[in-house]
Amino acid sequence: MQRLEEQNVSDFENSIVVPAYTLNQISDNLNDNDSATRENISNVIQDYARNNSDITDIQIVDRNGIIVGTKDVDKSSLIGTKTMKNQIKQSISNGKKITQIYYDKGTGSSYESVSPVSSPDNSSIVGAVYVRASMESVYTGINNIIVIFLTASLVAGLLGAVIAIFISRAITRPIDEMKQQAVRMAEGDYSGQVRVYSPDELGQLAMAVNDLSVKVEEATENSESERRRLDSVLTQMSDGVIATNRLGNITVINEMAQEFLNKDEEEADGKSLVEVLGIDDKITFDELLENPDPMVIETSDGPDEDYDENDDNSLILNADFSLIQRNSGFISGMVCVLHDVTEQQKIDSERRQFVSNVSHELRTPLTSISSYIDALNNGAWKDQKLAPQFLNVTAEETDRMIRMIKDLLSLSRMDQGRSKLDKELVNFNEFFSYILDRFDMMLKKEKADAKEDDTKVVKNYRIKRIFTNKDLWVELDTDKMTQVLDNIMNNAIKYSPDGGVITCRLLETNKHIIISISDEGLGIPRKDIKKVFERFYRVDKARSRKQGGTGLGLSISKEIVEQHKGRIWVNSAEGKGSTFYISLPFDPNETGGEWDEI
């Protein structure tokens, strides 16, 4: 617009420039002092002004500043007067053209030009030509052009904005859909697809997002499947698994490890591994990272309790440690696998104890036999009174060793599963009564023998029977079950006081029969109740050996009862006697023929 204005002003200036021939006429007239000649100047000016309608005023001034001619006749009174315009005087004095543009409220924008007039020989300045022209037409044209330009710009801007909106929507719509799809993918929803509007770069990007969505969904499903598989493996594992971060704080612990350590997941999560394992007083996690060797950990019910191998709730755990390392060698955590070796340790302990007990049990009679044989070899056989006693003791110890070895062989066959049951359907009421009748007969026989031999001592006892009236038919091996009941009855008789009562009960429960045999003996200490069914275990070792026991009777009884899918246990209190219970399965609807007594 500035260039347009400059161009129009320049053109306007060129349009009102006084032609050279007009200046020559004016110069000739000003150089001639004749009054008639000067009058001719006005005619020259009017001819010039007639060709340009924008010129509003023209004045011809001589070298002395006197106005000698004007454009308008109405201003003829100015002719002969001295000009008051400084720019005219200045142009005459310095011989230079002076132009200016100014604005007046009444007339608007005007253009003034003062051109010096030289003499015909160009030797001096003989006057000047003052021209004033209105520039309203110029600025009106410029303003019209500005309005047209602004209007065109506004229309172009509006059209451009509309086009930009359509273009931007065409660009932003697929981008917004891709953004929404990315947000859904971040929230775990991979079901949506981005619409492809065109095969351009945005369309290719949309197809890439759809492909990425499918691949991320597949990767997530695979990851989730692997996680579920890992959770299932960890849950079903018989070993405990614990994983930590690089600081040693627990991040993963499976159910078996929680059970081993008696801690739930909330208690263990975020806690130190060495603290949860209870080895923080022995080793730090940093030391464990440097030396991840396996170790044995013993647990108990409470934090202040010492491990007891006879405590059923105590565990012996073998802990294996493995570092979690990246390809760069950076250690990001540790995995601890806990193996329950309690049973193995118990079996090893029982095996060592069994070997020790067998050695001890056999050494005692062998030492006794060896001593008596040495005494006989040294001449005691000549003593008719001592020799029979020594031989009798030797025979008794030999019989005890034979019984012990037979019992051990029976237990060995049971352990190896080579001992088979020869079951038959038996009326247990009559079967139990038959066994108790034998003990009554034995007591009568011993009393009869004691009457004939005053030196023989007989322990008096009475068997009290409490049986259900209903016939209980049970499928069992009569020989082996007779051995069980004989063992328990013999123990009850041995440990009952003279004249004591042995109470035998036979009851029925839901699909089980319960046999109980109670004595009035010294009872079993509380700490020994769980051990009475162990091999070679005796509450009173001296008394048991004196009475010829091998320490294997209850162990054999337990094995036989368990072979019959039953259970045996004991309740006792010191000084109040003991009660042994046997539970055997049976069918309440089963009936059979009468039991044949053999």
JSON list of N, CA, C and O in Angstrom, two decimals, residues 18 23 99 179 214 237 287 317 320 350 389 409 533:
[
{"chain": "A", "resi": 18, "resn": "VAL", "atom": "N", "xyz": [4.83, 21.74, -14.81]},
{"chain": "A", "resi": 18, "resn": "VAL", "atom": "CA", "xyz": [4.67, 22.77, -15.86]},
{"chain": "A", "resi": 18, "resn": "VAL", "atom": "C", "xyz": [5.55, 22.38, -17.04]},
{"chain": "A", "resi": 18, "resn": "VAL", "atom": "O", "xyz": [6.75, 22.14, -16.88]},
{"chain": "A", "resi": 23, "resn": "LEU", "atom": "N", "xyz": [7.13, 27.05, -19.49]},
{"chain": "A", "resi": 23, "resn": "LEU", "atom": "CA", "xyz": [8.14, 27.77, -18.70]},
{"chain": "A", "resi": 23, "resn": "LEU", "atom": "C", "xyz": [8.92, 28.73, -19.60]},
{"chain": "A", "resi": 23, "resn": "LEU", "atom": "O", "xyz": [9.30, 29.83, -19.13]},
{"chain": "A", "resi": 99, "resn": "THR", "atom": "N", "xyz": [8.62, 21.29, -3.28]},
{"chain": "A", "resi": 99, "resn": "THR", "atom": "CA", "xyz": [7.29, 20.68, -3.32]},
{"chain": "A", "resi": 99, "resn": "THR", "atom": "C", "xyz": [6.89, 20.26, -1.91]},
{"chain": "A", "resi": 99, "resn": "THR", "atom": "O", "xyz": [7.75, 19.96, -1.06]},
{"chain": "A", "resi": 179, "resn": "LYS", "atom": "N", "xyz": [-5.36, -41.12, 18.78]},
{"chain": "A", "resi": 179, "resn": "LYS", "atom": "CA", "xyz": [-5.11, -40.80, 20.20]},
{"chain": "A", "resi": 179, "resn": "LYS", "atom": "C", "xyz": [-6.07, -41.57, 21.11]},
{"chain": "A", "resi": 179, "resn": "LYS", "atom": "O", "xyz": [-5.67, -42.14, 22.13]},
{"chain": "A", "resi": 214, "resn": "VAL", "atom": "N", "xyz": [-3.08, -54.83, 17.45]},
{"chain": "A", "resi": 214, "resn": "VAL", "atom": "CA", "xyz": [-3.21, -56.30, 17.37]},
{"chain": "A", "resi": 214, "resn": "VAL", "atom": "C", "xyz": [-2.00, -56.97, 18.01]},
{"chain": "A", "resi": 214, "resn": "VAL", "atom": "O", "xyz": [-2.12, -57.92, 18.80]},
{"chain": "A", "resi": 237, "resn": "MET", "atom": "N", "xyz": [3.37, -75.85, 43.18]},
{"chain": "A", "resi": 237, "resn": "MET", "atom": "CA", "xyz": [4.68, -76.37, 43.57]},
{"chain": "A", "resi": 237, "resn": "MET", "atom": "C", "xyz": [4.66, -76.87, 45.02]},
{"chain": "A", "resi": 237, "resn": "MET", "atom": "O", "xyz": [4.02, -76.26, 45.89]},
{"chain": "A", "resi": 287, "resn": "GLU", "atom": "N", "xyz": [25.77, -59.98, 52.11]},
{"chain": "A", "resi": 287, "resn": "GLU", "atom": "CA", "xyz": [26.63, -61.16, 52.21]},
{"chain": "A", "resi": 287, "resn": "GLU", "atom": "C", "xyz": [26.03, -62.35, 51.46]},
{"chain": "A", "resi": 287, "resn": "GLU", "atom": "O", "xyz": [26.77, -63.16, 50.87]},
{"chain": "A", "resi": 317, "resn": "LEU", "atom": "N", "xyz": [13.95, -76.68, 56.69]},
{"chain": "A", "resi": 317, "resn": "LEU", "atom": "CA", "xyz": [13.88, -76.25, 55.30]},
{"chain": "A", "resi": 317, "resn": "LEU", "atom": "C", "xyz": [15.28, -76.11, 54.73]},
{"chain": "A", "resi": 317, "resn": "LEU", "atom": "O", "xyz": [16.17, -75.55, 55.38]},
{"chain": "A", "resi": 320, "resn": "ASP", "atom": "N", "xyz": [17.75, -72.85, 48.87]},
{"chain": "A", "resi": 320, "resn": "ASP", "atom": "CA", "xyz": [18.67, -72.66, 47.75]},
{"chain": "A", "resi": 320, "resn": "ASP", "atom": "C", "xyz": [18.47, -71.25, 47.20]},
{"chain": "A", "resi": 320, "resn": "ASP", "atom": "O", "xyz": [17.33, -70.83, 46.96]},
{"chain": "A", "resi": 350, "resn": "GLU", "atom": "N", "xyz": [15.33, -91.18, 62.57]},
{"chain": "A", "resi": 350, "resn": "GLU", "atom": "CA", "xyz": [14.74, -92.43, 63.04]},
{"chain": "A", "resi": 350, "resn": "GLU", "atom": "C", "xyz": [15.61, -93.64, 62.66]},
{"chain": "A", "resi": 350, "resn": "GLU", "atom": "O", "xyz": [15.73, -94.60, 63.42]},
{"chain": "A", "resi": 389, "resn": "GLN", "atom": "N", "xyz": [20.47, -122.38, 86.89]},
{"chain": "A", "resi": 389, "resn": "GLN", "atom": "CA", "xyz": [20.00, -120.98, 86.87]},
{"chain": "A", "resi": 389, "resn": "GLN", "atom": "C", "xyz": [20.65, -120.22, 85.71]},
{"chain": "A", "resi": 389, "resn": "GLN", "atom": "O", "xyz": [19.98, -119.45, 85.00]},
{"chain": "A", "resi": 409, "resn": "LEU", "atom": "N", "xyz": [11.57, -108.51, 61.82]},
{"chain": "A", "resi": 409, "resn": "LEU", "atom": "CA", "xyz": [11.26, -109.03, 60.50]},
{"chain": "A", "resi": 409, "resn": "LEU", "atom": "C", "xyz": [9.82, -108.70, 60.10]},
{"chain": "A", "resi": 409, "resn": "LEU", "atom": "O", "xyz": [9.54, -108.38, 58.94]},
{"chain": "A", "resi": 533, "resn": "PHE", "atom": "N", "xyz": [4.38, -95.20, 70.29]},
{"chain": "A", "resi": 533, "resn": "PHE", "atom": "CA", "xyz": [4.26, -96.10, 69.15]},
{"chain": "A", "resi": 533, "resn": "PHE", "atom": "C", "xyz": [5.55, -96.16, 68.33]},
{"chain": "A", "resi": 533, "resn": "PHE", "atom": "O", "xyz": [5.57, -96.79, 67.27]}
]
